[in-house]
């Protein structure tokens, strides 16, 4: 090659350097990448003896290679003469800047000046990168990750020094390696060998739960800083335990407040795991569990409770329910051969109609929100498509068969096309399929037609969910909603959704990755959520029922902003049946003056009704629960409702968001009464949303 010719790689690098120092037409320069974190990480990396020996071998082999000159002095001079003076100046400036960043040990090294030994260590590490095949362009772990790694290494060293490792000196036992936090950029290893039984080979190892907890706490703090809120005062151990009893109906010891392993053991107990299983199934099915017979309901609760206790894998159990491969297990647990867990599962999930089954399955298994895309493409938030909804709906309709006495799962290929109506009335044909983007665990639904994977049927697709990141992300949202009343994943469609920030997405991914690495140990993930800073915060004074008449509008709004950002908690709301909600709403608007039939709900001036906690016990811990009936708001339940002028249409959309196909007839008179009252439209819609809650 002629020395005067430049390679494409060199030209690309030169263009990047010039763009950083030479203004463009708008008078601006590009910002060079900040490599401080990468340099610090490289300087702080420790080299193992094995890596040291590998690097020495590589260096020895390189020293025997002949040195090849890239260009002669004459050629370099000739090439240099082709450059204009401003280009040479730009290169000099860029080189100086790079030299300052890379070569200043006092500014970058956390341990002070660079010694010859440390320089040799760094050189060895660079060579080791080549030996191990690491890509220097990959983003390195953050400072928080490195600190957690250091803590983990120190803990292991202490264990060895104190003699806690009884087998440390065993010649047949491999030497223990330091605990390393998986960096955020690490690819997720996919399980192989899917089977219809739902069992998957486990190739991941979960990190120590205390290290994961520390990382989650750091991510939550970063989120609060990013959205600009200050969390409220943390709860005491006693207040925290009382709140769990009120909100989840479980009793845990106060000692588990700072002991994750003890909390996990408490959650895995027979009594507590049964209560969690019942509430989790109620949430997943959106109340559909109550529509089952007592025997079917107990069958699902019993099997999930045993899985929470560690007697089986939760993801494998769910796949057995979805694929219909649970028949033998169900017959052992039930006196009626017609009662199977698969039948009970699909009956509960389909409560509300076929569309309810489609939406519940998509949200629980893949974390995909389909509440809008049944009627039109999603107009806010993600890029959800109506085509995707009906493709998935056809896939589920072909796979789940409702017989005269039992729900079963078909093994036939899903191939029956389905017509659906576009918003303008035209008909379109959808081929049954599952969009691959939904299975990517990224939450994005945008894809090309080639992304529609040809899963043969529902059984094959369900089997692929076992041990997957997709199922882990979906389950994290369900577990988070069990504790906080709303999913962790931010959504512009969901009323009261948290402000969107990358830290919140990172928190979601960290929980999902740990859930998957632990073999879908739901008790562990729930313990991490319950003991995290976001779950141990107090109620702001502005939201206390006794302060409803005196709090200012600005303080009330600031308190709600904290609640939305998981920086505060609301008073625990009572679980009220639909009839009780209707009665309370009518009393508040003057539509019904008769006394409440149930004495559990009491009136409070301009605030909420209240009920006593678990079982109406009259002990010192019976803190009143509030009904949550809205008395003052500052905005719409979701901002996009402002784009809909008609009140009835706004109410219909709120019904869709609650998981219903239409407004229930039992609520229509109350909704009319709420509208006739001369109040702000935003407050009226908040009250409608409260009424529609399950």
PDB file of C-alpha atoms in Angstrom, residues 300-580:
ATOM      1  CA  UNK A 300     -53.322 -23.387  43.034  1.00  0.00           C
ATOM      2  CA  UNK A 301     -52.513 -21.833  46.404  1.00  0.00           C
ATOM      3  CA  UNK A 302     -51.114 -25.088  47.791  1.00  0.00           C
ATOM      4  CA  UNK A 303     -48.833 -25.742  44.812  1.00  0.00           C
ATOM      5  CA  UNK A 304     -47.499 -22.194  44.681  1.00  0.00           C
ATOM      6  CA  UNK A 305     -47.014 -22.121  48.451  1.00  0.00           C
ATOM      7  CA  UNK A 306     -44.846 -25.248  48.286  1.00  0.00           C
ATOM      8  CA  UNK A 307     -42.799 -23.697  45.503  1.00  0.00           C
ATOM      9  CA  UNK A 308     -42.252 -20.573  47.621  1.00  0.00           C
ATOM     10  CA  UNK A 309     -41.000 -22.847  50.390  1.00  0.00           C
ATOM     11  CA  UNK A 310     -38.343 -24.159  48.023  1.00  0.00           C
ATOM     12  CA  UNK A 311     -39.890 -27.567  47.375  1.00  0.00           C
ATOM     13  CA  UNK A 312     -39.997 -26.882  43.631  1.00  0.00           C
ATOM     14  CA  UNK A 313     -39.009 -24.186  41.160  1.00  0.00           C
ATOM     15  CA  UNK A 314     -41.574 -21.422  40.723  1.00  0.00           C
ATOM     16  CA  UNK A 315     -40.861 -20.928  37.026  1.00  0.00           C
ATOM     17  CA  UNK A 316     -41.131 -24.658  36.356  1.00  0.00           C
ATOM     18  CA  UNK A 317     -44.438 -24.772  38.231  1.00  0.00           C
ATOM     19  CA  UNK A 318     -45.852 -21.894  36.180  1.00  0.00           C
ATOM     20  CA  UNK A 319     -44.768 -23.554  32.948  1.00  0.00           C
ATOM     21  CA  UNK A 320     -46.491 -26.794  34.008  1.00  0.00           C
ATOM     22  CA  UNK A 321     -49.679 -24.840  34.588  1.00  0.00           C
ATOM     23  CA  UNK A 322     -49.412 -23.123  31.207  1.00  0.00           C
ATOM     24  CA  UNK A 323     -48.503 -26.215  29.184  1.00  0.00           C
ATOM     25  CA  UNK A 324     -50.963 -28.608  30.817  1.00  0.00           C
ATOM     26  CA  UNK A 325     -48.211 -30.990  31.947  1.00  0.00           C
ATOM     27  CA  UNK A 326     -49.371 -30.817  35.576  1.00  0.00           C
ATOM     28  CA  UNK A 327     -52.117 -33.449  35.269  1.00  0.00           C
ATOM     29  CA  UNK A 328     -50.381 -36.147  37.319  1.00  0.00           C
ATOM     30  CA  UNK A 329     -49.359 -33.699  40.054  1.00  0.00           C
ATOM     31  CA  UNK A 330     -52.851 -32.210  40.227  1.00  0.00           C
ATOM     32  CA  UNK A 331     -54.556 -35.591  40.505  1.00  0.00           C
ATOM     33  CA  UNK A 332     -52.429 -36.365  43.556  1.00  0.00           C
ATOM     34  CA  UNK A 333     -53.534 -33.104  45.197  1.00  0.00           C
ATOM     35  CA  UNK A 334     -57.232 -33.223  44.291  1.00  0.00           C
ATOM     36  CA  UNK A 335     -60.050 -35.679  44.939  1.00  0.00           C
ATOM     37  CA  UNK A 336     -61.780 -34.688  41.706  1.00  0.00           C
ATOM     38  CA  UNK A 337     -59.921 -35.922  38.594  1.00  0.00           C
ATOM     39  CA  UNK A 338     -61.505 -33.110  36.595  1.00  0.00           C
ATOM     40  CA  UNK A 339     -59.822 -30.483  38.775  1.00  0.00           C
ATOM     41  CA  UNK A 340     -56.332 -29.755  37.469  1.00  0.00           C
ATOM     42  CA  UNK A 341     -54.053 -26.822  38.107  1.00  0.00           C
ATOM     43  CA  UNK A 342     -54.033 -25.992  34.386  1.00  0.00           C
ATOM     44  CA  UNK A 343     -57.826 -25.811  34.332  1.00  0.00           C
ATOM     45  CA  UNK A 344     -57.881 -23.686  37.498  1.00  0.00           C
ATOM     46  CA  UNK A 345     -55.118 -21.391  36.210  1.00  0.00           C
ATOM     47  CA  UNK A 346     -56.793 -20.607  32.896  1.00  0.00           C
ATOM     48  CA  UNK A 347     -60.220 -20.226  34.498  1.00  0.00           C
ATOM     49  CA  UNK A 348     -58.808 -17.605  36.869  1.00  0.00           C
ATOM     50  CA  UNK A 349     -56.816 -15.839  34.157  1.00  0.00           C
ATOM     51  CA  UNK A 350     -59.830 -15.702  31.809  1.00  0.00           C
ATOM     52  CA  UNK A 351     -62.139 -14.095  34.383  1.00  0.00           C
ATOM     53  CA  UNK A 352     -63.320 -11.034  32.475  1.00  0.00           C
ATOM     54  CA  UNK A 353     -63.250 -12.561  29.008  1.00  0.00           C
ATOM     55  CA  UNK A 354     -60.805 -13.624  26.306  1.00  0.00           C
ATOM     56  CA  UNK A 355     -59.133 -10.227  26.158  1.00  0.00           C
ATOM     57  CA  UNK A 356     -58.492 -10.403  29.904  1.00  0.00           C
ATOM     58  CA  UNK A 357     -56.700 -13.741  29.437  1.00  0.00           C
ATOM     59  CA  UNK A 358     -54.501 -12.299  26.684  1.00  0.00           C
ATOM     60  CA  UNK A 359     -53.593  -9.163  28.644  1.00  0.00           C
ATOM     61  CA  UNK A 360     -52.905 -10.975  31.924  1.00  0.00           C
ATOM     62  CA  UNK A 361     -50.670 -13.598  30.293  1.00  0.00           C
ATOM     63  CA  UNK A 362     -48.665 -10.982  28.373  1.00  0.00           C
ATOM     64  CA  UNK A 363     -48.129  -8.804  31.442  1.00  0.00           C
ATOM     65  CA  UNK A 364     -47.283 -11.570  33.897  1.00  0.00           C
ATOM     66  CA  UNK A 365     -45.003 -13.640  31.663  1.00  0.00           C
ATOM     67  CA  UNK A 366     -43.310 -10.923  29.590  1.00  0.00           C
ATOM     68  CA  UNK A 367     -44.034  -7.622  31.333  1.00  0.00           C
ATOM     69  CA  UNK A 368     -45.877  -6.320  28.246  1.00  0.00           C
ATOM     70  CA  UNK A 369     -48.779  -3.913  28.756  1.00  0.00           C
ATOM     71  CA  UNK A 370     -51.561  -4.562  26.217  1.00  0.00           C
ATOM     72  CA  UNK A 371     -54.324  -2.466  27.743  1.00  0.00           C
ATOM     73  CA  UNK A 372     -54.274   0.078  24.903  1.00  0.00           C
ATOM     74  CA  UNK A 373     -53.248  -1.934  21.866  1.00  0.00           C
ATOM     75  CA  UNK A 374     -56.420  -4.021  21.648  1.00  0.00           C
ATOM     76  CA  UNK A 375     -58.143  -1.015  20.054  1.00  0.00           C
ATOM     77  CA  UNK A 376     -55.322   1.033  18.529  1.00  0.00           C
ATOM     78  CA  UNK A 377     -51.568   1.504  18.352  1.00  0.00           C
ATOM     79  CA  UNK A 378     -50.178   2.869  21.596  1.00  0.00           C
ATOM     80  CA  UNK A 379     -50.049   6.653  21.348  1.00  0.00           C
ATOM     81  CA  UNK A 380     -47.933   7.340  24.454  1.00  0.00           C
ATOM     82  CA  UNK A 381     -45.039   5.508  26.017  1.00  0.00           C
ATOM     83  CA  UNK A 382     -43.718   2.477  24.148  1.00  0.00           C
ATOM     84  CA  UNK A 383     -44.326   1.569  20.514  1.00  0.00           C
ATOM     85  CA  UNK A 384     -47.050  -1.017  21.124  1.00  0.00           C
ATOM     86  CA  UNK A 385     -48.845  -2.085  17.959  1.00  0.00           C
ATOM     87  CA  UNK A 386     -52.396  -3.265  17.476  1.00  0.00           C
ATOM     88  CA  UNK A 387     -51.126  -5.893  15.013  1.00  0.00           C
ATOM     89  CA  UNK A 388     -49.004  -7.409  17.792  1.00  0.00           C
ATOM     90  CA  UNK A 389     -51.951  -7.647  20.154  1.00  0.00           C
ATOM     91  CA  UNK A 390     -54.134  -9.573  17.727  1.00  0.00           C
ATOM     92  CA  UNK A 391     -51.272 -11.796  16.590  1.00  0.00           C
ATOM     93  CA  UNK A 392     -50.706 -12.799  20.218  1.00  0.00           C
ATOM     94  CA  UNK A 393     -54.459 -13.054  20.859  1.00  0.00           C
ATOM     95  CA  UNK A 394     -54.792 -15.497  17.977  1.00  0.00           C
ATOM     96  CA  UNK A 395     -51.826 -17.456  19.281  1.00  0.00           C
ATOM     97  CA  UNK A 396     -53.433 -17.826  22.734  1.00  0.00           C
ATOM     98  CA  UNK A 397     -56.874 -18.570  21.303  1.00  0.00           C
ATOM     99  CA  UNK A 398     -55.469 -21.455  19.252  1.00  0.00           C
ATOM    100  CA  UNK A 399     -53.479 -22.795  22.201  1.00  0.00           C
ATOM    101  CA  UNK A 400     -55.983 -22.640  25.065  1.00  0.00           C
ATOM    102  CA  UNK A 401     -59.075 -24.773  24.526  1.00  0.00           C
ATOM    103  CA  UNK A 402     -62.159 -24.269  26.672  1.00  0.00           C
ATOM    104  CA  UNK A 403     -64.023 -27.546  26.802  1.00  0.00           C
ATOM    105  CA  UNK A 404     -67.433 -28.264  28.293  1.00  0.00           C
ATOM    106  CA  UNK A 405     -65.972 -29.210  31.654  1.00  0.00           C
ATOM    107  CA  UNK A 406     -62.289 -28.335  31.529  1.00  0.00           C
ATOM    108  CA  UNK A 407     -59.689 -25.984  30.074  1.00  0.00           C
ATOM    109  CA  UNK A 408     -56.863 -27.739  28.224  1.00  0.00           C
ATOM    110  CA  UNK A 409     -53.842 -26.785  26.133  1.00  0.00           C
ATOM    111  CA  UNK A 410     -53.647 -27.829  22.487  1.00  0.00           C
ATOM    112  CA  UNK A 411     -50.535 -29.337  20.928  1.00  0.00           C
ATOM    113  CA  UNK A 412     -51.615 -28.393  17.407  1.00  0.00           C
ATOM    114  CA  UNK A 413     -49.728 -25.622  15.607  1.00  0.00           C
ATOM    115  CA  UNK A 414     -51.194 -22.165  15.991  1.00  0.00           C
ATOM    116  CA  UNK A 415     -52.003 -21.272  12.391  1.00  0.00           C
ATOM    117  CA  UNK A 416     -55.552 -19.928  12.254  1.00  0.00           C
ATOM    118  CA  UNK A 417     -55.449 -16.258  11.084  1.00  0.00           C
ATOM    119  CA  UNK A 418     -57.642 -13.779  12.912  1.00  0.00           C
ATOM    120  CA  UNK A 419     -59.426 -10.684  11.593  1.00  0.00           C
ATOM    121  CA  UNK A 420     -59.580  -7.538  13.689  1.00  0.00           C
ATOM    122  CA  UNK A 421     -60.948  -4.046  13.198  1.00  0.00           C
ATOM    123  CA  UNK A 422     -58.673  -1.030  12.802  1.00  0.00           C
ATOM    124  CA  UNK A 423     -59.680   2.304  14.416  1.00  0.00           C
ATOM    125  CA  UNK A 424     -61.033   3.520  11.053  1.00  0.00           C
ATOM    126  CA  UNK A 425     -63.255   0.437  10.660  1.00  0.00           C
ATOM    127  CA  UNK A 426     -61.146  -1.446   8.136  1.00  0.00           C
ATOM    128  CA  UNK A 427     -60.481  -5.155   8.686  1.00  0.00           C
ATOM    129  CA  UNK A 428     -56.988  -6.600   8.883  1.00  0.00           C
ATOM    130  CA  UNK A 429     -55.736 -10.176   9.125  1.00  0.00           C
ATOM    131  CA  UNK A 430     -53.311 -11.167  11.904  1.00  0.00           C
ATOM    132  CA  UNK A 431     -51.283 -14.372  11.828  1.00  0.00           C
ATOM    133  CA  UNK A 432     -50.955 -16.065  15.258  1.00  0.00           C
ATOM    134  CA  UNK A 433     -47.484 -15.360  16.619  1.00  0.00           C
ATOM    135  CA  UNK A 434     -45.512 -14.011  19.580  1.00  0.00           C
ATOM    136  CA  UNK A 435     -43.418 -10.903  18.770  1.00  0.00           C
ATOM    137  CA  UNK A 436     -39.798 -11.732  19.513  1.00  0.00           C
ATOM    138  CA  UNK A 437     -39.278  -8.247  20.926  1.00  0.00           C
ATOM    139  CA  UNK A 438     -41.648  -9.139  23.760  1.00  0.00           C
ATOM    140  CA  UNK A 439     -39.352 -12.010  24.686  1.00  0.00           C
ATOM    141  CA  UNK A 440     -36.255  -9.800  24.823  1.00  0.00           C
ATOM    142  CA  UNK A 441     -36.964  -8.633  28.422  1.00  0.00           C
ATOM    143  CA  UNK A 442     -36.209  -5.088  27.301  1.00  0.00           C
ATOM    144  CA  UNK A 443     -39.748  -3.802  27.457  1.00  0.00           C
ATOM    145  CA  UNK A 444     -39.552  -2.558  23.871  1.00  0.00           C
ATOM    146  CA  UNK A 445     -42.223  -3.690  21.444  1.00  0.00           C
ATOM    147  CA  UNK A 446     -40.906  -2.108  18.252  1.00  0.00           C
ATOM    148  CA  UNK A 447     -39.848  -4.712  15.712  1.00  0.00           C
ATOM    149  CA  UNK A 448     -39.790  -5.642  12.071  1.00  0.00           C
ATOM    150  CA  UNK A 449     -41.945  -8.368  10.467  1.00  0.00           C
ATOM    151  CA  UNK A 450     -38.950 -10.711  10.608  1.00  0.00           C
ATOM    152  CA  UNK A 451     -39.056 -10.568  14.413  1.00  0.00           C
ATOM    153  CA  UNK A 452     -42.201 -12.715  14.627  1.00  0.00           C
ATOM    154  CA  UNK A 453     -40.764 -16.045  15.733  1.00  0.00           C
ATOM    155  CA  UNK A 454     -42.574 -19.140  14.573  1.00  0.00           C
ATOM    156  CA  UNK A 455     -43.275 -20.841  17.895  1.00  0.00           C
ATOM    157  CA  UNK A 456     -45.197 -23.932  16.932  1.00  0.00           C
ATOM    158  CA  UNK A 457     -47.773 -23.629  19.679  1.00  0.00           C
ATOM    159  CA  UNK A 458     -48.425 -22.344  23.169  1.00  0.00           C
ATOM    160  CA  UNK A 459     -46.674 -25.309  24.774  1.00  0.00           C
ATOM    161  CA  UNK A 460     -43.418 -24.581  22.978  1.00  0.00           C
ATOM    162  CA  UNK A 461     -43.565 -20.885  23.792  1.00  0.00           C
ATOM    163  CA  UNK A 462     -44.383 -21.555  27.456  1.00  0.00           C
ATOM    164  CA  UNK A 463     -41.474 -23.975  27.728  1.00  0.00           C
ATOM    165  CA  UNK A 464     -39.102 -21.282  26.462  1.00  0.00           C
ATOM    166  CA  UNK A 465     -40.201 -19.078  29.365  1.00  0.00           C
ATOM    167  CA  UNK A 466     -38.753 -21.438  31.984  1.00  0.00           C
ATOM    168  CA  UNK A 467     -35.558 -19.975  33.375  1.00  0.00           C
ATOM    169  CA  UNK A 468     -35.709 -16.992  31.014  1.00  0.00           C
ATOM    170  CA  UNK A 469     -34.934 -13.346  31.650  1.00  0.00           C
ATOM    171  CA  UNK A 470     -38.288 -12.504  30.102  1.00  0.00           C
ATOM    172  CA  UNK A 471     -40.240 -14.343  32.789  1.00  0.00           C
ATOM    173  CA  UNK A 472     -37.965 -12.927  35.489  1.00  0.00           C
ATOM    174  CA  UNK A 473     -38.687  -9.348  34.388  1.00  0.00           C
ATOM    175  CA  UNK A 474     -42.409 -10.019  34.325  1.00  0.00           C
ATOM    176  CA  UNK A 475     -42.395 -11.607  37.779  1.00  0.00           C
ATOM    177  CA  UNK A 476     -40.396  -8.729  39.288  1.00  0.00           C
ATOM    178  CA  UNK A 477     -43.171  -6.329  38.290  1.00  0.00           C
ATOM    179  CA  UNK A 478     -45.754  -8.599  39.925  1.00  0.00           C
ATOM    180  CA  UNK A 479     -43.754  -8.917  43.154  1.00  0.00           C
ATOM    181  CA  UNK A 480     -43.096  -5.184  43.286  1.00  0.00           C
ATOM    182  CA  UNK A 481     -46.778  -4.461  42.735  1.00  0.00           C
ATOM    183  CA  UNK A 482     -47.628  -6.873  45.539  1.00  0.00           C
ATOM    184  CA  UNK A 483     -45.645  -4.645  47.930  1.00  0.00           C
ATOM    185  CA  UNK A 484     -46.140  -1.160  46.450  1.00  0.00           C
ATOM    186  CA  UNK A 485     -49.488  -1.447  44.686  1.00  0.00           C
ATOM    187  CA  UNK A 486     -48.085  -0.688  41.220  1.00  0.00           C
ATOM    188  CA  UNK A 487     -45.412  -2.172  38.937  1.00  0.00           C
ATOM    189  CA  UNK A 488     -41.789  -1.097  39.186  1.00  0.00           C
ATOM    190  CA  UNK A 489     -41.469  -0.584  35.441  1.00  0.00           C
ATOM    191  CA  UNK A 490     -42.353   3.034  34.632  1.00  0.00           C
ATOM    192  CA  UNK A 491     -45.261   3.454  32.216  1.00  0.00           C
ATOM    193  CA  UNK A 492     -47.046   6.521  30.914  1.00  0.00           C
ATOM    194  CA  UNK A 493     -50.209   4.437  30.704  1.00  0.00           C
ATOM    195  CA  UNK A 494     -50.339   3.473  34.384  1.00  0.00           C
ATOM    196  CA  UNK A 495     -51.893   5.992  36.822  1.00  0.00           C
ATOM    197  CA  UNK A 496     -49.426   6.938  39.535  1.00  0.00           C
ATOM    198  CA  UNK A 497     -46.473   5.525  37.626  1.00  0.00           C
ATOM    199  CA  UNK A 498     -42.973   6.471  38.764  1.00  0.00           C
ATOM    200  CA  UNK A 499     -40.954   9.118  36.879  1.00  0.00           C
ATOM    201  CA  UNK A 500     -38.916   7.545  34.095  1.00  0.00           C
ATOM    202  CA  UNK A 501     -35.154   7.309  34.632  1.00  0.00           C
ATOM    203  CA  UNK A 502     -32.389   4.901  33.686  1.00  0.00           C
ATOM    204  CA  UNK A 503     -31.739   4.133  37.361  1.00  0.00           C
ATOM    205  CA  UNK A 504     -35.253   2.704  37.699  1.00  0.00           C
ATOM    206  CA  UNK A 505     -34.671   0.493  34.670  1.00  0.00           C
ATOM    207  CA  UNK A 506     -31.376  -0.608  36.194  1.00  0.00           C
ATOM    208  CA  UNK A 507     -33.111  -1.464  39.476  1.00  0.00           C
ATOM    209  CA  UNK A 508     -35.639  -3.575  37.594  1.00  0.00           C
ATOM    210  CA  UNK A 509     -32.876  -5.408  35.732  1.00  0.00           C
ATOM    211  CA  UNK A 510     -30.860  -6.049  38.895  1.00  0.00           C
ATOM    212  CA  UNK A 511     -33.838  -7.651  40.618  1.00  0.00           C
ATOM    213  CA  UNK A 512     -34.730  -9.706  37.531  1.00  0.00           C
ATOM    214  CA  UNK A 513     -31.164 -10.936  37.020  1.00  0.00           C
ATOM    215  CA  UNK A 514     -30.892 -11.985  40.663  1.00  0.00           C
ATOM    216  CA  UNK A 515     -34.268 -13.745  40.511  1.00  0.00           C
ATOM    217  CA  UNK A 516     -33.131 -15.720  37.494  1.00  0.00           C
ATOM    218  CA  UNK A 517     -29.674 -16.454  38.892  1.00  0.00           C
ATOM    219  CA  UNK A 518     -31.218 -17.758  42.122  1.00  0.00           C
ATOM    220  CA  UNK A 519     -33.319 -20.296  40.243  1.00  0.00           C
ATOM    221  CA  UNK A 520     -36.484 -18.186  40.617  1.00  0.00           C
ATOM    222  CA  UNK A 521     -36.282 -18.098  44.397  1.00  0.00           C
ATOM    223  CA  UNK A 522     -39.291 -15.814  44.840  1.00  0.00           C
ATOM    224  CA  UNK A 523     -38.892 -15.691  48.635  1.00  0.00           C
ATOM    225  CA  UNK A 524     -35.377 -14.281  48.171  1.00  0.00           C
ATOM    226  CA  UNK A 525     -36.516 -11.633  45.679  1.00  0.00           C
ATOM    227  CA  UNK A 526     -39.459 -10.646  47.859  1.00  0.00           C
ATOM    228  CA  UNK A 527     -37.124 -10.342  50.854  1.00  0.00           C
ATOM    229  CA  UNK A 528     -34.833  -8.055  48.828  1.00  0.00           C
ATOM    230  CA  UNK A 529     -37.810  -5.868  47.925  1.00  0.00           C
ATOM    231  CA  UNK A 530     -39.234  -5.729  51.452  1.00  0.00           C
ATOM    232  CA  UNK A 531     -35.896  -4.852  53.025  1.00  0.00           C
ATOM    233  CA  UNK A 532     -34.886  -2.298  50.399  1.00  0.00           C
ATOM    234  CA  UNK A 533     -34.938   1.421  51.328  1.00  0.00           C
ATOM    235  CA  UNK A 534     -37.976   2.070  49.115  1.00  0.00           C
ATOM    236  CA  UNK A 535     -40.065  -0.363  51.175  1.00  0.00           C
ATOM    237  CA  UNK A 536     -39.115   1.005  54.595  1.00  0.00           C
ATOM    238  CA  UNK A 537     -40.218   4.634  54.359  1.00  0.00           C
ATOM    239  CA  UNK A 538     -42.826   6.476  56.399  1.00  0.00           C
ATOM    240  CA  UNK A 539     -46.002   8.251  55.300  1.00  0.00           C
ATOM    241  CA  UNK A 540     -45.530  12.009  54.696  1.00  0.00           C
ATOM    242  CA  UNK A 541     -47.305  14.268  57.175  1.00  0.00           C
ATOM    243  CA  UNK A 542     -49.247  15.847  54.299  1.00  0.00           C
ATOM    244  CA  UNK A 543     -50.911  12.503  53.532  1.00  0.00           C
ATOM    245  CA  UNK A 544     -51.904  11.641  57.081  1.00  0.00           C
ATOM    246  CA  UNK A 545     -55.738  11.600  57.357  1.00  0.00           C
ATOM    247  CA  UNK A 546     -55.725  13.909  60.383  1.00  0.00           C
ATOM    248  CA  UNK A 547     -53.877  16.593  58.392  1.00  0.00           C
ATOM    249  CA  UNK A 548     -56.236  16.621  55.404  1.00  0.00           C
ATOM    250  CA  UNK A 549     -57.910  19.906  56.420  1.00  0.00           C
ATOM    251  CA  UNK A 550     -54.762  21.869  57.198  1.00  0.00           C
ATOM    252  CA  UNK A 551     -52.173  20.794  54.627  1.00  0.00           C
ATOM    253  CA  UNK A 552     -51.364  23.253  51.845  1.00  0.00           C
ATOM    254  CA  UNK A 553     -51.749  22.430  48.179  1.00  0.00           C
ATOM    255  CA  UNK A 554     -48.001  22.636  47.551  1.00  0.00           C
ATOM    256  CA  UNK A 555     -47.182  20.298  50.453  1.00  0.00           C
ATOM    257  CA  UNK A 556     -49.823  17.837  49.314  1.00  0.00           C
ATOM    258  CA  UNK A 557     -48.436  17.797  45.773  1.00  0.00           C
ATOM    259  CA  UNK A 558     -44.855  17.407  47.028  1.00  0.00           C
ATOM    260  CA  UNK A 559     -45.928  14.439  49.157  1.00  0.00           C
ATOM    261  CA  UNK A 560     -47.622  12.774  46.174  1.00  0.00           C
ATOM    262  CA  UNK A 561     -44.487  13.322  44.095  1.00  0.00           C
ATOM    263  CA  UNK A 562     -42.503  11.458  46.743  1.00  0.00           C
ATOM    264  CA  UNK A 563     -44.992   8.603  46.714  1.00  0.00           C
ATOM    265  CA  UNK A 564     -44.851   8.340  42.915  1.00  0.00           C
ATOM    266  CA  UNK A 565     -41.040   8.165  43.043  1.00  0.00           C
ATOM    267  CA  UNK A 566     -41.097   5.451  45.732  1.00  0.00           C
ATOM    268  CA  UNK A 567     -39.550   7.986  48.136  1.00  0.00           C
ATOM    269  CA  UNK A 568     -42.503   7.769  50.524  1.00  0.00           C
ATOM    270  CA  UNK A 569     -45.425   5.489  51.197  1.00  0.00           C
ATOM    271  CA  UNK A 570     -49.150   6.039  51.450  1.00  0.00           C
ATOM    272  CA  UNK A 571     -51.327   4.982  54.379  1.00  0.00           C
ATOM    273  CA  UNK A 572     -52.287   1.323  54.006  1.00  0.00           C
ATOM    274  CA  UNK A 573     -55.627   1.171  52.231  1.00  0.00           C
ATOM    275  CA  UNK A 574     -58.366  -1.230  53.220  1.00  0.00           C
ATOM    276  CA  UNK A 575     -59.341  -4.045  50.887  1.00  0.00           C
ATOM    277  CA  UNK A 576     -62.969  -3.154  50.160  1.00  0.00           C
ATOM    278  CA  UNK A 577     -65.492  -5.139  48.085  1.00  0.00           C
ATOM    279  CA  UNK A 578     -67.160  -3.397  45.155  1.00  0.00           C
ATOM    280  CA  UNK A 579     -70.451  -2.896  47.027  1.00  0.00           C
ATOM    281  CA  UNK A 580     -68.636  -1.250  49.909  1.00  0.00           C
TER     282      UNK A 580
END
